[in-house]
Amino acid sequence: MTAVTGVPDPDAAHPVTGLDEVVHQRVRLGILTITHEARRVEFGYLRTHLELTAGNLSKHLSVLEEAGLVEVEKGYEGKRGRTWITLTAAGDTALADEIRRLKQLISRVETTTPEDR
């Protein structure tokens, strides 16, 4: 959008082109969002609240970990094995960038009237 007219700049890239495929996937976006809110979250909490199988969640966590967006820590709480997930600085930045792009998309939809189409 241009600051003067409020009309989308035809030479500017559409906000959707900046969406990150690693972050934007529904489950991974949920993982990053919950982890951002909690700062450190237990595997079982994510599994329950995102309604996933353990295997499915593990695969998504592997993608995020390989991208450097989360850290996965395994340990024990008492005698029970536990896995905790923490958002990295890169993950925090990636989530913020994704949210910014999504807000741009929402703004474009909300400011477009039938007469503009």
CSV table of N, CA and C in Angstrom, one decimal, residues 19 29 33 94-104:
chain,number,residue,atom,x,y,z
A,19,LEU,N,5.3,-15.5,3.3
A,19,LEU,CA,5.0,-16.5,4.3
A,19,LEU,C,6.0,-17.6,4.3
A,29,LEU,N,2.8,-23.7,13.2
A,29,LEU,CA,2.4,-22.4,13.7
A,29,LEU,C,1.8,-22.5,15.1
A,33,THR,N,3.4,-20.8,18.4
A,33,THR,CA,2.6,-19.8,19.2
A,33,THR,C,2.5,-20.3,20.6
A,94,ALA,N,11.0,-15.5,13.5
A,94,ALA,CA,10.2,-16.1,12.5
A,94,ALA,C,8.7,-16.0,12.7
A,95,LEU,N,8.3,-16.3,14.0
A,95,LEU,CA,6.9,-16.2,14.3
A,95,LEU,C,6.4,-14.7,14.2
A,96,ALA,N,7.2,-13.8,14.7
A,96,ALA,CA,6.8,-12.4,14.5
A,96,ALA,C,6.7,-12.0,13.1
A,97,ASP,N,7.6,-12.4,12.2
A,97,ASP,CA,7.5,-12.1,10.8
A,97,ASP,C,6.3,-12.7,10.2
A,98,GLU,N,6.0,-13.9,10.6
A,98,GLU,CA,4.8,-14.6,10.0
A,98,GLU,C,3.5,-13.9,10.4
A,99,ILE,N,3.4,-13.5,11.7
A,99,ILE,CA,2.3,-12.7,12.2
A,99,ILE,C,2.1,-11.4,11.5
A,100,ARG,N,3.3,-10.7,11.2
A,100,ARG,CA,3.3,-9.4,10.5
A,100,ARG,C,2.7,-9.6,9.1
A,101,ARG,N,3.1,-10.7,8.4
A,101,ARG,CA,2.6,-10.9,7.0
A,101,ARG,C,1.1,-11.3,7.1
A,102,LEU,N,0.7,-12.1,8.1
A,102,LEU,CA,-0.7,-12.4,8.2
A,102,LEU,C,-1.5,-11.2,8.4
A,103,LYS,N,-1.0,-10.3,9.3
A,103,LYS,CA,-1.8,-9.0,9.5
A,103,LYS,C,-1.9,-8.2,8.2
A,104,GLN,N,-0.8,-8.2,7.4
A,104,GLN,CA,-0.9,-7.5,6.1
A,104,GLN,C,-2.0,-8.1,5.2
